[in-house]
mmCIF file of N, CA and C in Angstrom:
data_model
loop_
_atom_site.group_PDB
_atom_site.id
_atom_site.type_symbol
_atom_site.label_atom_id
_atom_site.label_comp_id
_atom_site.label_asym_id
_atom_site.label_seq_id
_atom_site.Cartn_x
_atom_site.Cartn_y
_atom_site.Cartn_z
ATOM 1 N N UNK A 296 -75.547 0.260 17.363
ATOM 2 C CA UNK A 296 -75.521 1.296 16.362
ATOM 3 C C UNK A 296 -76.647 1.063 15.360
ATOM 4 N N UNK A 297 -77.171 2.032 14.748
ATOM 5 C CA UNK A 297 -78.607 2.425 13.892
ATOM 6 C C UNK A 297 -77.883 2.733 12.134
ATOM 7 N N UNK A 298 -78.373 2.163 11.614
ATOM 8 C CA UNK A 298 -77.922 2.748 10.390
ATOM 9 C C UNK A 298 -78.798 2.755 9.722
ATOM 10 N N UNK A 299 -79.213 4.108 9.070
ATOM 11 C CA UNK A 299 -79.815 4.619 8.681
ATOM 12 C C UNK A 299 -80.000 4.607 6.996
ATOM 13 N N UNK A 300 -80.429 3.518 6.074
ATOM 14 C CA UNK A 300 -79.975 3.145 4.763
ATOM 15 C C UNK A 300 -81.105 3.486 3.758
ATOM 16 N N UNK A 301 -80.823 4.844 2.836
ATOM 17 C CA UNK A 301 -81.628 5.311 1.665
ATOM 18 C C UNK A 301 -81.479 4.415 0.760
ATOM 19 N N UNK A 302 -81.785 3.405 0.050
ATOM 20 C CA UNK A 302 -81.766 3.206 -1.857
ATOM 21 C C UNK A 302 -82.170 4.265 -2.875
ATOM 22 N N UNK A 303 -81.589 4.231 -3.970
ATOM 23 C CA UNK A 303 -81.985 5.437 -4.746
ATOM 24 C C UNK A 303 -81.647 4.187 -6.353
ATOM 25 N N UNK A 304 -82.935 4.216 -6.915
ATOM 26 C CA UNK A 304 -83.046 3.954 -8.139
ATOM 27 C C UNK A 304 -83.179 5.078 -9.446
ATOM 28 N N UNK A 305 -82.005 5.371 -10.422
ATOM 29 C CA UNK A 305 -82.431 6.484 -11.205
ATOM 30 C C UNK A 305 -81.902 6.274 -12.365
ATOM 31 N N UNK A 306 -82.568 6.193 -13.522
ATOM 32 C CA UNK A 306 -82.909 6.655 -14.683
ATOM 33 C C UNK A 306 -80.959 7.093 -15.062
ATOM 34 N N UNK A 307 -80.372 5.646 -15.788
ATOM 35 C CA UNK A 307 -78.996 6.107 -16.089
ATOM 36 C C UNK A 307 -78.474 7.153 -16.434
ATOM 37 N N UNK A 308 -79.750 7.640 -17.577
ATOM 38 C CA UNK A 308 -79.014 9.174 -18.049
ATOM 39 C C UNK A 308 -79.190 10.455 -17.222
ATOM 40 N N UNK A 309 -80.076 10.365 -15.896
ATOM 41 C CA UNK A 309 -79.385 11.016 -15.064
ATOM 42 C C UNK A 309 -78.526 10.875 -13.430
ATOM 43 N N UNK A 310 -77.938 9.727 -13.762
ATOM 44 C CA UNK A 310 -77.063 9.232 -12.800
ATOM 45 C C UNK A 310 -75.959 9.753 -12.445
ATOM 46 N N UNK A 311 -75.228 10.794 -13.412
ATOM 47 C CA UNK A 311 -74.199 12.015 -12.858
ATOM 48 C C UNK A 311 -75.116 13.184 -12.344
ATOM 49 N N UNK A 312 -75.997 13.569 -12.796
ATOM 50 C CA UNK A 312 -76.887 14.990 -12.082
ATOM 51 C C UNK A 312 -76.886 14.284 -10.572
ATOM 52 N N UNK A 313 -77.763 13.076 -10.123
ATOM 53 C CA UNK A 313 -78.124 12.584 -8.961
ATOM 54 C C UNK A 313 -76.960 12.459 -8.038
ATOM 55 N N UNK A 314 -75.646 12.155 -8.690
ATOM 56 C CA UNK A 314 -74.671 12.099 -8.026
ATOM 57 C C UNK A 314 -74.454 13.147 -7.490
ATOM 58 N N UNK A 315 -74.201 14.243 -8.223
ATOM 59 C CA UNK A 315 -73.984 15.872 -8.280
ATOM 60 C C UNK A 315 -74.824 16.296 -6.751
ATOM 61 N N UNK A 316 -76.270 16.297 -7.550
ATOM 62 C CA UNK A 316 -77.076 16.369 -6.110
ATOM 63 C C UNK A 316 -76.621 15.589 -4.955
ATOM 64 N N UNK A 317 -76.206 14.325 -5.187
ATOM 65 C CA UNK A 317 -76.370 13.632 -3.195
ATOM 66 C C UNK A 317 -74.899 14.464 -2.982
ATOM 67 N N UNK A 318 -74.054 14.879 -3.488
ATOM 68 C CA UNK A 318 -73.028 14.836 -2.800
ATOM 69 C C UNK A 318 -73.193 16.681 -2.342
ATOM 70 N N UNK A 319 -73.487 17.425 -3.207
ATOM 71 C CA UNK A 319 -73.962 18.951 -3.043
ATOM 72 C C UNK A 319 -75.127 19.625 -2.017
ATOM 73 N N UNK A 320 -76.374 18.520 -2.052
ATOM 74 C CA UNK A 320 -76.948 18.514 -1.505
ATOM 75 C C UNK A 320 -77.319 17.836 -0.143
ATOM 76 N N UNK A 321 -77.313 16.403 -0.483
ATOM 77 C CA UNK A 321 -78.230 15.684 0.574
ATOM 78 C C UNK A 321 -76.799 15.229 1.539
ATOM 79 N N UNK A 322 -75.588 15.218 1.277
ATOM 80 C CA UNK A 322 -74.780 14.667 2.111
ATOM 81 C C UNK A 322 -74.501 15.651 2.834
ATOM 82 N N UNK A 323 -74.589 16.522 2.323
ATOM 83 C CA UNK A 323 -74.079 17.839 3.708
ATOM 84 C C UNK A 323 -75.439 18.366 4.519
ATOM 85 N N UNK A 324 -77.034 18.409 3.743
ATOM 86 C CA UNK A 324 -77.859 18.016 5.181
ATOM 87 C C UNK A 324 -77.489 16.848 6.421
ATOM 88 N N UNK A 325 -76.822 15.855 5.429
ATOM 89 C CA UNK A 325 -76.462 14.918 6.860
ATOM 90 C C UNK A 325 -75.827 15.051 7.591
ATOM 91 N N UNK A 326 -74.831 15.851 6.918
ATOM 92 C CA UNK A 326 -73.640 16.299 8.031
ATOM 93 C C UNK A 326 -73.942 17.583 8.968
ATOM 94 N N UNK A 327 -74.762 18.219 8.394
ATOM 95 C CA UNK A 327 -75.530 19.571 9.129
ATOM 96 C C UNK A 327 -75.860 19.105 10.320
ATOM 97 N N UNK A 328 -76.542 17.962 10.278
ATOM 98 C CA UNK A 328 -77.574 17.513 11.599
ATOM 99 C C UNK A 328 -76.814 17.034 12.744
ATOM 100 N N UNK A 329 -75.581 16.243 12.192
ATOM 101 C CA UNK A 329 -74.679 16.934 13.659
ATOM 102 C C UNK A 329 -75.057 15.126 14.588
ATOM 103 N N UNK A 330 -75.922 14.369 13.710
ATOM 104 C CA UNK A 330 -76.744 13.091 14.338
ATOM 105 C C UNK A 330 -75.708 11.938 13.634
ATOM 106 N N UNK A 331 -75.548 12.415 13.076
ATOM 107 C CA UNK A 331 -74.397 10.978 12.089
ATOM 108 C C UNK A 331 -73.145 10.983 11.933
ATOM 109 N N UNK A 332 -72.612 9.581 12.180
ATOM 110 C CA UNK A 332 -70.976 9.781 11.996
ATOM 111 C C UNK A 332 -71.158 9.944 9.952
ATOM 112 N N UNK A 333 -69.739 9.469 9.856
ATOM 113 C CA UNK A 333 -69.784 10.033 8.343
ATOM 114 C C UNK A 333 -70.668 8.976 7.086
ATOM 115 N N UNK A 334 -71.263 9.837 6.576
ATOM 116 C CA UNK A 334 -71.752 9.184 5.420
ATOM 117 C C UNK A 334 -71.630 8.455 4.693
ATOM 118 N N UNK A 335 -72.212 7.448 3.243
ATOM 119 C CA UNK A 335 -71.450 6.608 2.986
ATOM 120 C C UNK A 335 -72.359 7.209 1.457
ATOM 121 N N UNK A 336 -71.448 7.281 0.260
ATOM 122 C CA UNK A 336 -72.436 7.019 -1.250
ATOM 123 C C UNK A 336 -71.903 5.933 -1.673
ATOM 124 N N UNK A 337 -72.754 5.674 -1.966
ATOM 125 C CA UNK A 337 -72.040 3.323 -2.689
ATOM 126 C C UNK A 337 -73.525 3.652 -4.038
ATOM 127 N N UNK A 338 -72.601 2.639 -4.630
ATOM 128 C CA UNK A 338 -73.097 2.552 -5.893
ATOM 129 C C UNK A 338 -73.397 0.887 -6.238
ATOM 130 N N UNK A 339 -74.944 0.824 -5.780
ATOM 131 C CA UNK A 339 -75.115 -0.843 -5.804
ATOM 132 C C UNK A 339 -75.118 -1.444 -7.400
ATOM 133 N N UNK A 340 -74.122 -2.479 -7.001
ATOM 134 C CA UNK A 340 -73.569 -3.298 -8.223
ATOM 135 C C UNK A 340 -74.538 -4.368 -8.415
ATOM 136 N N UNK A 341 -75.949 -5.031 -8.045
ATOM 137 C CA UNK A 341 -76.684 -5.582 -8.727
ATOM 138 C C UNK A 341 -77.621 -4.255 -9.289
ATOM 139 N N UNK A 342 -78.137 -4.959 -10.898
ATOM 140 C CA UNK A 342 -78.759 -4.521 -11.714
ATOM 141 C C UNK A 342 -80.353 -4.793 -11.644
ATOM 142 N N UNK A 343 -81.114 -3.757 -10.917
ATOM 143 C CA UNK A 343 -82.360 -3.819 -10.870
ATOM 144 C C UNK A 343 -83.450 -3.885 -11.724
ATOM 145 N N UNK A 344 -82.835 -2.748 -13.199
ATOM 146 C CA UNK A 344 -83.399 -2.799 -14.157
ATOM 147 C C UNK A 344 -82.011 -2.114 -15.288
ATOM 148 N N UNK A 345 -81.538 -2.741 -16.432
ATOM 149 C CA UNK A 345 -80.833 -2.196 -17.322
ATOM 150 C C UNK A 345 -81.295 -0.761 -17.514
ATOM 151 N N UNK A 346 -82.479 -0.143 -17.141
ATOM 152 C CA UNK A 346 -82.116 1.182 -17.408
ATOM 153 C C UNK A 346 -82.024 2.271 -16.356
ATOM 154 N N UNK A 347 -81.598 1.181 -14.779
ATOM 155 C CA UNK A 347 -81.581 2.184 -13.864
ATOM 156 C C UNK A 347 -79.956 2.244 -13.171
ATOM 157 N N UNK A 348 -79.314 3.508 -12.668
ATOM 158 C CA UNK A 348 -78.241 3.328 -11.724
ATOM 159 C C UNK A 348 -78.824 3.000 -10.656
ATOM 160 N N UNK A 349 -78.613 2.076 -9.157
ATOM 161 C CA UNK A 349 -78.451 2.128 -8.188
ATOM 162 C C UNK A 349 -77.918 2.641 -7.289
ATOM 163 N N UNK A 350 -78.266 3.566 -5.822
ATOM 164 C CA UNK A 350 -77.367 3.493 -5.101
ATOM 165 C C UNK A 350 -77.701 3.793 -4.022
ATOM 166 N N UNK A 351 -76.791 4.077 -2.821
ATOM 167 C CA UNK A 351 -77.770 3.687 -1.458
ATOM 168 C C UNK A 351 -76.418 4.929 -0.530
ATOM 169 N N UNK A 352 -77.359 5.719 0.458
ATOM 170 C CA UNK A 352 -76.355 6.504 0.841
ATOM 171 C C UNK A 352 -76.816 5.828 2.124
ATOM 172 N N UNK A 353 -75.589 5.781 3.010
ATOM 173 C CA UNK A 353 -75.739 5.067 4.574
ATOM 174 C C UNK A 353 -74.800 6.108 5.575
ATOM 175 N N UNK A 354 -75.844 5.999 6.305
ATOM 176 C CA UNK A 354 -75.386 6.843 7.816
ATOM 177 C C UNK A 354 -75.866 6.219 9.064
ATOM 178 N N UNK A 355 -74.327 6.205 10.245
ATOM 179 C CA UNK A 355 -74.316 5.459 11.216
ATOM 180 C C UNK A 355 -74.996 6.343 12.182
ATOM 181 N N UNK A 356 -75.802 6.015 13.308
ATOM 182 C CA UNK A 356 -76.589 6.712 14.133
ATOM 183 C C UNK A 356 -76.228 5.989 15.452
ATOM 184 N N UNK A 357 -75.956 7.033 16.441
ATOM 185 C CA UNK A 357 -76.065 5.972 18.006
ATOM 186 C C UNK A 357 -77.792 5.700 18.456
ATOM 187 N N UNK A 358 -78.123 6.632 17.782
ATOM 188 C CA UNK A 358 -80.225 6.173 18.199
ATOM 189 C C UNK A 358 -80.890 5.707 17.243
ATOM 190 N N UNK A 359 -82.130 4.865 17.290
ATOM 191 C CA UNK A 359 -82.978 4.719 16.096
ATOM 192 C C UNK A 359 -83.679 6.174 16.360
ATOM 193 N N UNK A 360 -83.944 7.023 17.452
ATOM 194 C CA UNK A 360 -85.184 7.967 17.942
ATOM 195 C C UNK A 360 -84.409 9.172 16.852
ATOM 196 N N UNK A 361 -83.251 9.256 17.005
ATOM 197 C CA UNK A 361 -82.706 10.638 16.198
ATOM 198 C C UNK A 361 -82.610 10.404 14.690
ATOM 199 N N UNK A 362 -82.327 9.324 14.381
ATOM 200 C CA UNK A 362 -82.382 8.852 12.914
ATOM 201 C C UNK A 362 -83.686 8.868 12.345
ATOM 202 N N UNK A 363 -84.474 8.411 13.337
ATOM 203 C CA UNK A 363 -86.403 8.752 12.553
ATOM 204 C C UNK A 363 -86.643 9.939 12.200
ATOM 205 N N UNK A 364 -86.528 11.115 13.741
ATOM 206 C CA UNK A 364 -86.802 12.592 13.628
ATOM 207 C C UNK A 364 -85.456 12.829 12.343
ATOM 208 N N UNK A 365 -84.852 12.645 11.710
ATOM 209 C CA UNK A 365 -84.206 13.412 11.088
ATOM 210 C C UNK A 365 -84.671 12.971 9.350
ATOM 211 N N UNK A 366 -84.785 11.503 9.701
ATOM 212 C CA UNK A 366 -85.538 10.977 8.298
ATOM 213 C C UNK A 366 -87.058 11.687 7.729
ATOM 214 N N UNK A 367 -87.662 11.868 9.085
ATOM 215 C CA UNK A 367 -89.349 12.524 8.601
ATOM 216 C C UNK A 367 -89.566 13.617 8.890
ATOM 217 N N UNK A 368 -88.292 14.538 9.170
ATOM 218 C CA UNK A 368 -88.466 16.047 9.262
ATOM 219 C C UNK A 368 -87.326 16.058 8.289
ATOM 220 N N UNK A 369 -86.273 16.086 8.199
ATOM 221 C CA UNK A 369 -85.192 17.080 6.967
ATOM 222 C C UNK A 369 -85.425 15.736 6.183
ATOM 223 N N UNK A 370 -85.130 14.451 5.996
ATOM 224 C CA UNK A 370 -85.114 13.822 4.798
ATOM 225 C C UNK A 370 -86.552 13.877 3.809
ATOM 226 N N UNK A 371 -87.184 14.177 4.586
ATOM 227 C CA UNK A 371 -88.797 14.267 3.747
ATOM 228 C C UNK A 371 -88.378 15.431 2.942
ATOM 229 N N UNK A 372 -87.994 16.780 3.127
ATOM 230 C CA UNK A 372 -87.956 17.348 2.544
ATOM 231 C C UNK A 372 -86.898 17.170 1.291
ATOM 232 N N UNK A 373 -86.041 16.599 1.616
ATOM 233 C CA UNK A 373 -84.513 16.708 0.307
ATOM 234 C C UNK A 373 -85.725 15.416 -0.079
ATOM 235 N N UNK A 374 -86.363 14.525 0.038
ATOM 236 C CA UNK A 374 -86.846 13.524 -0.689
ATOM 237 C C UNK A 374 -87.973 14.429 -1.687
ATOM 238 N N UNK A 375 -88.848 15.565 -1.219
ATOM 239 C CA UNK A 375 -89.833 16.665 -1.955
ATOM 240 C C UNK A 375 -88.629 17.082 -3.039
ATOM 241 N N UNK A 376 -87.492 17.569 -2.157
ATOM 242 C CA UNK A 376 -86.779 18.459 -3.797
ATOM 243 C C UNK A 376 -86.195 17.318 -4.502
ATOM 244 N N UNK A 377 -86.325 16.225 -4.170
ATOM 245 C CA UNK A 377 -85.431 14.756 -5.313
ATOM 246 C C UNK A 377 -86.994 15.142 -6.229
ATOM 247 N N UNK A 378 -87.854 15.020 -5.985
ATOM 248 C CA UNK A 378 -88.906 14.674 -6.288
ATOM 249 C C UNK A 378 -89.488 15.861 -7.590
ATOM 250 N N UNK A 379 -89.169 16.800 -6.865
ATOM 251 C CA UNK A 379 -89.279 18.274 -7.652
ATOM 252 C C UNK A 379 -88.580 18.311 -8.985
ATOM 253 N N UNK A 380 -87.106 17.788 -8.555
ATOM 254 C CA UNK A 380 -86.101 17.354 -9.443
ATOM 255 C C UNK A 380 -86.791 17.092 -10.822
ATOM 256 N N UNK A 381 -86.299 15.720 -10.623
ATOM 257 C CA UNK A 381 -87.009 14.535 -11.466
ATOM 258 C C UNK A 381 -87.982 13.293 -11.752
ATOM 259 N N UNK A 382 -89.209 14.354 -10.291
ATOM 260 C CA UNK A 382 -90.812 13.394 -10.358
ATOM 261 C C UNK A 382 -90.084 11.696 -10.208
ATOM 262 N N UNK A 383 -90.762 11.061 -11.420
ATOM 263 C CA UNK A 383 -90.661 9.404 -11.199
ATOM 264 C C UNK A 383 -89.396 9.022 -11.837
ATOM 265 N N UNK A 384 -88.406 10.030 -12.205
ATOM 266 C CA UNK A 384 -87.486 8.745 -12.551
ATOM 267 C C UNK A 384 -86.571 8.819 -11.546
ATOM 268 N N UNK A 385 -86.674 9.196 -10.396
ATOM 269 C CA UNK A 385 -85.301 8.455 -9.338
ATOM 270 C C UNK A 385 -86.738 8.166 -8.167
ATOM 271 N N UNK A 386 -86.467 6.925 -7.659
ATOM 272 C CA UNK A 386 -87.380 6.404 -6.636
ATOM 273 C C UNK A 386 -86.513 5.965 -5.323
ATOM 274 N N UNK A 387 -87.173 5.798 -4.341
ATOM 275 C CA UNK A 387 -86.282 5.888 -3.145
ATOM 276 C C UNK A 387 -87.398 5.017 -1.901
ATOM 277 N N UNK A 388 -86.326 4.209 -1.174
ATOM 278 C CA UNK A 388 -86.771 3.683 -0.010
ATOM 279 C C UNK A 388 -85.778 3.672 0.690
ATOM 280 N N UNK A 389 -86.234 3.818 2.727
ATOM 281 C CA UNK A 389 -85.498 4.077 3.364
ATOM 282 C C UNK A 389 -85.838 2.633 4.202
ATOM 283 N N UNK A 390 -84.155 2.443 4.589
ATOM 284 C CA UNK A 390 -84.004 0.818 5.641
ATOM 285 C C UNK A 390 -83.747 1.765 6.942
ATOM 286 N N UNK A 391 -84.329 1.192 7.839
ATOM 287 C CA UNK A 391 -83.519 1.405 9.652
ATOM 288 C C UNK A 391 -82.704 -0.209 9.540
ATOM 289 N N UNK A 392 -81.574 -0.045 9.902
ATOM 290 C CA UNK A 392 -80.867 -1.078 10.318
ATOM 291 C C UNK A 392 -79.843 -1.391 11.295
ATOM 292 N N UNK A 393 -80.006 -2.638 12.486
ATOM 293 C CA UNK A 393 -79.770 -2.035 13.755
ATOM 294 C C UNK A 393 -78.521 -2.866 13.520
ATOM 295 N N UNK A 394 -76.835 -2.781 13.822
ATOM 296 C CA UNK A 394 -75.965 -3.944 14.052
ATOM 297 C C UNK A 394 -76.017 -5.150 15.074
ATOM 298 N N UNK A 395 -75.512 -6.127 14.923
ATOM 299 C CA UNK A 395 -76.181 -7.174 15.416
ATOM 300 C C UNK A 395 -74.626 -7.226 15.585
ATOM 301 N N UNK A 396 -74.591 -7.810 17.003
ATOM 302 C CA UNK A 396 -73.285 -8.444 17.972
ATOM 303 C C UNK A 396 -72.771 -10.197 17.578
ATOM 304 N N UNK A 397 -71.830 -10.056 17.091
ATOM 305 C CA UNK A 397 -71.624 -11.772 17.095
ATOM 306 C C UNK A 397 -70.226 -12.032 17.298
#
């Protein structure tokens, strides 16, 4: 299994709007695509910078090939309207991460 892991660093005082958005917006593109079991919003509990929220939305994938095409065709875009949003104060990097058998 592929999991597919956004971070999202943003600017505390708008950390309920961003919420608003992933859950209005970007979680139901994920679910649109029909490629992911269910989503995950987590709210990372180390402190990167006192004036940022953390948080990281995760989605399980059976392919890395469908998780790419969906990251650099529809996530590019919800990453343009994060961007449109609120420019530099929410920043974002994406993990591929494969499960490991033990």
């Amino acid at each position: 299994m592929i999991l597919l892991n956004t971070s999202f660093h943003v600017l505390k005082t708008l950390a309920q709007d961003f919420e608003t958005w992933a859950r209005e917006v970007y979680i139901p593109a994920v679910k649109e695509s029909g490629i992911f079991g269910q989503p995950q919003l987590l709210r990372i509990l180390v402190e990167v910078d006192p004036a940022l929220a953390s948080y990281s939305i995760q989605m399980p994938s059976p392919s890395l090939e469908e998780a790419t095409r969906w990251h650099d065709e529809t996530a590019t875009l919800l990453h343009d309207d994060l961007h449109a949003r609120w420019g530099e104060k929410v920043l974002w990097f994406t993990t591929y991460m494969e499960e490991v058998d033990f």
